[in-house]
């Protein structure tokens, strides 16, 4: 049963990523909700000091506005988080085959996540109001690498000393 749950989790994460990529920017935009839920632009002073160079553009409160900048941060974090979850789910499913060594599985998980991230950006090319960016693939891979760097040592310790 536990093995089936790992496969189901992988399918859910991959499906969520695909579903989000199928939405236009307008369908995904958090800005209208943030206007209502976060009135008064809290932490604007702190956020105003941040500038992010992203794919040749300066993204900041000054250039995008408070809510659009906050949305940018949330969306990029979501990229990293979801692809981190995908990498961990892939790793977990591959480990069901009980390979002798763990690190090749880490690399396979990263490569497969990178391929899915590339597919995701290609999918966005055909979705209205979306811009596919190579930078997002690197962001996705960064999230995957961070998640695996956290998860794999814990997995190895648990495997060595039992659950």
PDB file of C-alpha atoms in Angstrom:
ATOM      1  CA  UNK A   1       0.000   0.000   0.000  1.00  0.00           C
ATOM      2  CA  UNK A   2       2.837   2.378   0.896  1.00  0.00           C
ATOM      3  CA  UNK A   3       4.418   1.789  -2.531  1.00  0.00           C
ATOM      4  CA  UNK A   4       1.182   2.611  -4.326  1.00  0.00           C
ATOM      5  CA  UNK A   5       0.928   5.866  -2.364  1.00  0.00           C
ATOM      6  CA  UNK A   6       4.386   6.877  -3.584  1.00  0.00           C
ATOM      7  CA  UNK A   7       3.358   6.329  -7.200  1.00  0.00           C
ATOM      8  CA  UNK A   8       0.069   8.177  -6.626  1.00  0.00           C
ATOM      9  CA  UNK A   9       1.970  11.094  -5.052  1.00  0.00           C
ATOM     10  CA  UNK A  10       4.253  11.277  -8.098  1.00  0.00           C
ATOM     11  CA  UNK A  11       1.250  11.331 -10.428  1.00  0.00           C
ATOM     12  CA  UNK A  12      -0.503  13.989  -8.341  1.00  0.00           C
ATOM     13  CA  UNK A  13       2.525  16.310  -8.331  1.00  0.00           C
ATOM     14  CA  UNK A  14       3.130  15.841 -12.073  1.00  0.00           C
ATOM     15  CA  UNK A  15      -0.578  16.399 -12.708  1.00  0.00           C
ATOM     16  CA  UNK A  16      -0.640  19.583 -10.617  1.00  0.00           C
ATOM     17  CA  UNK A  17       2.301  20.997 -12.528  1.00  0.00           C
ATOM     18  CA  UNK A  18       0.617  20.169 -15.832  1.00  0.00           C
ATOM     19  CA  UNK A  19      -2.694  21.670 -14.679  1.00  0.00           C
ATOM     20  CA  UNK A  20      -1.041  24.910 -13.557  1.00  0.00           C
ATOM     21  CA  UNK A  21       0.809  25.145 -16.876  1.00  0.00           C
ATOM     22  CA  UNK A  22      -2.473  24.743 -18.714  1.00  0.00           C
ATOM     23  CA  UNK A  23      -3.849  27.932 -17.177  1.00  0.00           C
ATOM     24  CA  UNK A  24      -3.354  31.368 -18.653  1.00  0.00           C
ATOM     25  CA  UNK A  25      -1.656  34.023 -16.546  1.00  0.00           C
ATOM     26  CA  UNK A  26      -5.024  35.675 -15.953  1.00  0.00           C
ATOM     27  CA  UNK A  27      -6.510  32.411 -14.640  1.00  0.00           C
ATOM     28  CA  UNK A  28      -3.561  31.964 -12.278  1.00  0.00           C
ATOM     29  CA  UNK A  29      -3.121  35.552 -11.145  1.00  0.00           C
ATOM     30  CA  UNK A  30      -3.101  36.008  -7.396  1.00  0.00           C
ATOM     31  CA  UNK A  31      -3.182  39.801  -7.561  1.00  0.00           C
ATOM     32  CA  UNK A  32      -6.988  40.308  -7.305  1.00  0.00           C
ATOM     33  CA  UNK A  33      -7.147  38.010  -4.274  1.00  0.00           C
ATOM     34  CA  UNK A  34      -4.109  39.675  -2.651  1.00  0.00           C
ATOM     35  CA  UNK A  35      -5.736  43.114  -2.968  1.00  0.00           C
ATOM     36  CA  UNK A  36      -8.571  41.797  -0.784  1.00  0.00           C
ATOM     37  CA  UNK A  37      -6.660  39.517   1.590  1.00  0.00           C
ATOM     38  CA  UNK A  38      -3.539  41.653   2.149  1.00  0.00           C
ATOM     39  CA  UNK A  39      -4.736  45.268   2.261  1.00  0.00           C
ATOM     40  CA  UNK A  40      -2.360  48.097   3.038  1.00  0.00           C
ATOM     41  CA  UNK A  41       0.714  46.541   1.436  1.00  0.00           C
ATOM     42  CA  UNK A  42       2.360  45.129   4.579  1.00  0.00           C
ATOM     43  CA  UNK A  43       6.171  44.862   4.572  1.00  0.00           C
ATOM     44  CA  UNK A  44       6.327  47.176   1.567  1.00  0.00           C
ATOM     45  CA  UNK A  45       9.344  48.958   3.066  1.00  0.00           C
ATOM     46  CA  UNK A  46      11.320  45.715   3.287  1.00  0.00           C
ATOM     47  CA  UNK A  47      10.145  44.399  -0.087  1.00  0.00           C
ATOM     48  CA  UNK A  48      10.936  47.752  -1.738  1.00  0.00           C
ATOM     49  CA  UNK A  49      14.612  47.143  -0.997  1.00  0.00           C
ATOM     50  CA  UNK A  50      14.630  43.923  -3.042  1.00  0.00           C
ATOM     51  CA  UNK A  51      15.519  43.860  -6.728  1.00  0.00           C
ATOM     52  CA  UNK A  52      15.696  40.640  -8.679  1.00  0.00           C
ATOM     53  CA  UNK A  53      17.325  40.419 -12.076  1.00  0.00           C
ATOM     54  CA  UNK A  54      15.308  37.796 -13.883  1.00  0.00           C
ATOM     55  CA  UNK A  55      15.854  36.955 -17.510  1.00  0.00           C
ATOM     56  CA  UNK A  56      17.151  40.403 -18.400  1.00  0.00           C
ATOM     57  CA  UNK A  57      14.508  42.319 -16.445  1.00  0.00           C
ATOM     58  CA  UNK A  58      14.672  44.015 -13.082  1.00  0.00           C
ATOM     59  CA  UNK A  59      11.766  42.788 -10.979  1.00  0.00           C
ATOM     60  CA  UNK A  60      10.989  44.976  -7.971  1.00  0.00           C
ATOM     61  CA  UNK A  61       8.184  46.787  -6.179  1.00  0.00           C
ATOM     62  CA  UNK A  62       9.218  49.898  -8.084  1.00  0.00           C
ATOM     63  CA  UNK A  63       9.102  48.285 -11.548  1.00  0.00           C
ATOM     64  CA  UNK A  64       6.110  45.952 -11.087  1.00  0.00           C
ATOM     65  CA  UNK A  65       4.144  47.334  -8.167  1.00  0.00           C
ATOM     66  CA  UNK A  66       3.733  45.805  -4.730  1.00  0.00           C
ATOM     67  CA  UNK A  67       1.182  43.072  -5.478  1.00  0.00           C
ATOM     68  CA  UNK A  68       2.730  42.015  -8.784  1.00  0.00           C
ATOM     69  CA  UNK A  69       6.159  41.782  -7.144  1.00  0.00           C
ATOM     70  CA  UNK A  70       4.736  39.720  -4.291  1.00  0.00           C
ATOM     71  CA  UNK A  71       2.981  37.496  -6.806  1.00  0.00           C
ATOM     72  CA  UNK A  72       6.272  37.061  -8.691  1.00  0.00           C
ATOM     73  CA  UNK A  73       7.968  35.869  -5.492  1.00  0.00           C
ATOM     74  CA  UNK A  74       5.128  33.471  -4.692  1.00  0.00           C
ATOM     75  CA  UNK A  75       5.043  32.054  -8.226  1.00  0.00           C
ATOM     76  CA  UNK A  76       8.802  31.468  -8.354  1.00  0.00           C
ATOM     77  CA  UNK A  77       8.763  29.864  -4.913  1.00  0.00           C
ATOM     78  CA  UNK A  78       5.895  27.646  -6.115  1.00  0.00           C
ATOM     79  CA  UNK A  79       8.036  26.596  -9.102  1.00  0.00           C
ATOM     80  CA  UNK A  80      10.847  25.567  -6.790  1.00  0.00           C
ATOM     81  CA  UNK A  81       8.536  23.858  -4.302  1.00  0.00           C
ATOM     82  CA  UNK A  82       6.531  21.833  -6.829  1.00  0.00           C
ATOM     83  CA  UNK A  83       9.560  20.670  -8.777  1.00  0.00           C
ATOM     84  CA  UNK A  84      11.278  19.851  -5.477  1.00  0.00           C
ATOM     85  CA  UNK A  85       8.271  17.680  -4.626  1.00  0.00           C
ATOM     86  CA  UNK A  86       8.450  16.102  -8.080  1.00  0.00           C
ATOM     87  CA  UNK A  87      12.143  15.228  -7.660  1.00  0.00           C
ATOM     88  CA  UNK A  88      11.561  13.681  -4.226  1.00  0.00           C
ATOM     89  CA  UNK A  89       8.557  11.730  -5.521  1.00  0.00           C
ATOM     90  CA  UNK A  90      10.588  10.465  -8.498  1.00  0.00           C
ATOM     91  CA  UNK A  91      13.443   9.478  -6.190  1.00  0.00           C
ATOM     92  CA  UNK A  92      11.032   7.626  -3.893  1.00  0.00           C
ATOM     93  CA  UNK A  93       9.408   5.733  -6.748  1.00  0.00           C
ATOM     94  CA  UNK A  94      12.736   4.742  -8.318  1.00  0.00           C
ATOM     95  CA  UNK A  95      13.998   3.563  -4.917  1.00  0.00           C
ATOM     96  CA  UNK A  96      11.109   1.072  -4.835  1.00  0.00           C
ATOM     97  CA  UNK A  97      13.229  -1.035  -7.213  1.00  0.00           C
ATOM     98  CA  UNK A  98      15.809  -1.282  -4.378  1.00  0.00           C
ATOM     99  CA  UNK A  99      18.906  -0.232  -6.314  1.00  0.00           C
ATOM    100  CA  UNK A 100      22.234  -0.914  -4.599  1.00  0.00           C
ATOM    101  CA  UNK A 101      23.433   2.682  -4.793  1.00  0.00           C
ATOM    102  CA  UNK A 102      21.489   5.825  -3.976  1.00  0.00           C
ATOM    103  CA  UNK A 103      23.466   8.569  -5.762  1.00  0.00           C
ATOM    104  CA  UNK A 104      22.754   7.378  -9.316  1.00  0.00           C
ATOM    105  CA  UNK A 105      19.061   7.559  -8.417  1.00  0.00           C
ATOM    106  CA  UNK A 106      19.579  11.171  -7.280  1.00  0.00           C
ATOM    107  CA  UNK A 107      21.063  12.031 -10.690  1.00  0.00           C
ATOM    108  CA  UNK A 108      18.310  10.177 -12.542  1.00  0.00           C
ATOM    109  CA  UNK A 109      15.712  12.060 -10.480  1.00  0.00           C
ATOM    110  CA  UNK A 110      17.362  15.407 -11.265  1.00  0.00           C
ATOM    111  CA  UNK A 111      17.619  14.637 -14.974  1.00  0.00           C
ATOM    112  CA  UNK A 112      14.008  13.425 -15.163  1.00  0.00           C
ATOM    113  CA  UNK A 113      12.864  16.518 -13.270  1.00  0.00           C
ATOM    114  CA  UNK A 114      14.822  18.705 -15.699  1.00  0.00           C
ATOM    115  CA  UNK A 115      13.181  16.973 -18.645  1.00  0.00           C
ATOM    116  CA  UNK A 116       9.739  17.474 -17.121  1.00  0.00           C
ATOM    117  CA  UNK A 117      10.572  21.130 -16.409  1.00  0.00           C
ATOM    118  CA  UNK A 118      11.588  21.545 -20.058  1.00  0.00           C
ATOM    119  CA  UNK A 119       8.350  19.881 -21.153  1.00  0.00           C
ATOM    120  CA  UNK A 120       6.463  22.214 -18.801  1.00  0.00           C
ATOM    121  CA  UNK A 121       7.996  25.297 -20.412  1.00  0.00           C
ATOM    122  CA  UNK A 122       7.284  23.919 -23.904  1.00  0.00           C
ATOM    123  CA  UNK A 123       3.682  23.335 -22.815  1.00  0.00           C
ATOM    124  CA  UNK A 124       3.494  26.981 -21.721  1.00  0.00           C
ATOM    125  CA  UNK A 125       4.506  28.024 -25.237  1.00  0.00           C
ATOM    126  CA  UNK A 126       1.098  26.773 -26.393  1.00  0.00           C
ATOM    127  CA  UNK A 127      -0.830  28.243 -23.465  1.00  0.00           C
ATOM    128  CA  UNK A 128      -2.237  31.729 -23.912  1.00  0.00           C
ATOM    129  CA  UNK A 129      -0.676  34.536 -21.926  1.00  0.00           C
ATOM    130  CA  UNK A 130       2.273  32.434 -20.769  1.00  0.00           C
ATOM    131  CA  UNK A 131       5.953  32.917 -21.506  1.00  0.00           C
ATOM    132  CA  UNK A 132       8.225  29.880 -21.562  1.00  0.00           C
ATOM    133  CA  UNK A 133      11.603  30.714 -20.030  1.00  0.00           C
ATOM    134  CA  UNK A 134      14.808  28.716 -19.831  1.00  0.00           C
ATOM    135  CA  UNK A 135      15.382  30.534 -16.518  1.00  0.00           C
ATOM    136  CA  UNK A 136      12.324  28.759 -15.105  1.00  0.00           C
ATOM    137  CA  UNK A 137      13.852  25.376 -15.955  1.00  0.00           C
ATOM    138  CA  UNK A 138      16.949  26.366 -13.961  1.00  0.00           C
ATOM    139  CA  UNK A 139      14.716  27.557 -11.125  1.00  0.00           C
ATOM    140  CA  UNK A 140      12.850  24.238 -11.201  1.00  0.00           C
ATOM    141  CA  UNK A 141      16.127  22.317 -11.106  1.00  0.00           C
ATOM    142  CA  UNK A 142      17.308  24.457  -8.201  1.00  0.00           C
ATOM    143  CA  UNK A 143      14.170  23.527  -6.276  1.00  0.00           C
ATOM    144  CA  UNK A 144      14.702  19.867  -7.167  1.00  0.00           C
ATOM    145  CA  UNK A 145      18.340  19.931  -6.046  1.00  0.00           C
ATOM    146  CA  UNK A 146      17.526  21.644  -2.745  1.00  0.00           C
ATOM    147  CA  UNK A 147      14.719  19.178  -2.014  1.00  0.00           C
ATOM    148  CA  UNK A 148      16.937  16.196  -2.786  1.00  0.00           C
ATOM    149  CA  UNK A 149      19.801  17.623  -0.708  1.00  0.00           C
ATOM    150  CA  UNK A 150      17.406  17.747   2.239  1.00  0.00           C
ATOM    151  CA  UNK A 151      15.502  14.510   1.595  1.00  0.00           C
ATOM    152  CA  UNK A 152      18.202  12.041   0.527  1.00  0.00           C
ATOM    153  CA  UNK A 153      20.410  12.251   3.649  1.00  0.00           C
ATOM    154  CA  UNK A 154      17.307  11.766   5.817  1.00  0.00           C
ATOM    155  CA  UNK A 155      16.287   8.823   3.630  1.00  0.00           C
ATOM    156  CA  UNK A 156      19.752   7.276   3.947  1.00  0.00           C
ATOM    157  CA  UNK A 157      19.825   7.684   7.742  1.00  0.00           C
ATOM    158  CA  UNK A 158      16.372   6.165   8.073  1.00  0.00           C
ATOM    159  CA  UNK A 159      17.364   3.297   5.792  1.00  0.00           C
ATOM    160  CA  UNK A 160      20.548   2.628   7.764  1.00  0.00           C
ATOM    161  CA  UNK A 161      19.002   2.749  11.237  1.00  0.00           C
ATOM    162  CA  UNK A 162      15.546   1.503  10.373  1.00  0.00           C
ATOM    163  CA  UNK A 163      12.313   3.407  10.497  1.00  0.00           C
TER     164      UNK A 163
END
